[in-house]
Amino acid sequence: MKKNFYILYCVTTIFIFNNCEKAFEIPDDVIVKDFVWKGMNAYYLYQNQIEDLSDRRFSSDQELNSYLRTFSNPFDLFDNLLISDDNKSRLIEDYTILGEPELLMEKGFQFGAIIEPGTTDNVICYVLYTLPGSDAEASGLQRGDFFNAVNGTQLMRTNFEELLITNTDSEFELTMVDFDGTLVRPTGSSLTITNQTLIAPSIFMEKIITQGSEDIGYLMFNNEFSKVYLNDINQTILNFDNQAITKLVLDLRYSASGGTFARNIAKLGTMFTGKSSEETFIKEKWNTKAQPWFEINQPDSLVTKFPENLNVTTPLNSVALTDIYIVLNNTNFSGSSAIELLINSLNPHLNVHIIGNQTEGNNTGSITLYNSVDYDFAFRNDTHTFALQPVVLTFLNTNDLGYSRGFIPTLDLCNNEDILNLGDLGESSDPILNRILEFISIGNTTNSNCNSDDYEHIFNSRSLGANSVMFIEQNLPNTL
């Protein structure tokens, strides 16, 4: 789908200069800066808001080079070309670090941490879950347990990360305590747990919940929406389809799903709806220069349809849901970029119920640009390893609706789970799941009654890795 962009570039849409001169040899001292400026000028979503990215800002290559030399390094130039609140675009110094995420690794148990009431630095930890098959599970450590010391050392604000997260000792000895919301009481027991780093299971929990005459699917997914995990979700969807479910609770409260490729979200769309590959799932809207060109020359590239296959050898399984209930991840159950894209894209196709709090409204996407005539990796300039990842587009659904203001939840949650009443995951004793099942049964939409939680929460695993950027892959035109 790549086309020579130069003729159109000279005649109708000026990407760099008014006078389509013969290609100018770029001086060695500005090669990277030239790449940064031209990539941002061509594709940055907010290009028309940055004076120094204007097509008429420079009348010649020499004038552009003089401007580029006023910056001591490419990062200073890049920062100067961003709108003030853009914290998503990136300039990468070494593109060899990029690629699909590797398998997610985690400790044998996950936990949250608060400051002990009445103190300024003492830390109490509460267990969120243990990994199936882990030594933590075998030792008897359970969701809802409390501990306040590791290897005999009191956990403090200044040391809990070193003792629990980055600790490389072969074992943990956890001092267990009872906590009633105010007072900490030693139980007199401790648990010794092997310090394991394990491959996180693709599916943390999958089950059918029978409510009256209805079977409801429940899927707790704690990982990333990357290709290494999609195969397992695909198998779970087949299991659910065999049970003929029409409603699914997708529990993402501990999910690390932040950014991924839009194509992976589209595969989830097929799994949850079974829609035809002729139907549109995601639309893209680029900047005021690139969008018209794509509409004329590559209109299909602006649309992501429901895919049929997981990969070249595996078809996508699907279940024809009428309703999906999505428990948001991230701090204060505010969701992430990947989940927002999933919600918005699913909305025209089934009833999406959001469980959590107001989402951020991150409806932008990025692309990785390399220093070549079509910004592709294959013919990149090999004199450096810089790559650009600018915000280049906004996402819309098939009804042309975006979500820059975020989503208001169907059922709101307290900012934190009730650590005194966590319940059992996947069971009605879990207050969050119980509220969803009640809503499914009787349509109760009353606000949650949050206990007076005045604790200072300083750590929770659900906030890790969830604030990433959504990426797309697209063939870009040849600019020379």
Short mmCIF file of C-alpha atoms in Angstrom, two decimals, residues 103 178 258 298 392 444:
data_model
loop_
_atom_site.label_atom_id
_atom_site.label_comp_id
_atom_site.label_asym_id
_atom_site.label_seq_id
_atom_site.Cartn_x
_atom_site.Cartn_y
_atom_site.Cartn_z
CA LEU A 103 6.21 -12.76 29.29
CA ASP A 178 -4.51 -9.02 62.64
CA GLY A 258 -2.16 -0.39 29.67
CA GLN A 298 -5.16 4.55 1.61
CA VAL A 392 -0.35 10.68 15.66
CA ASN A 444 -29.57 -2.12 41.07
#
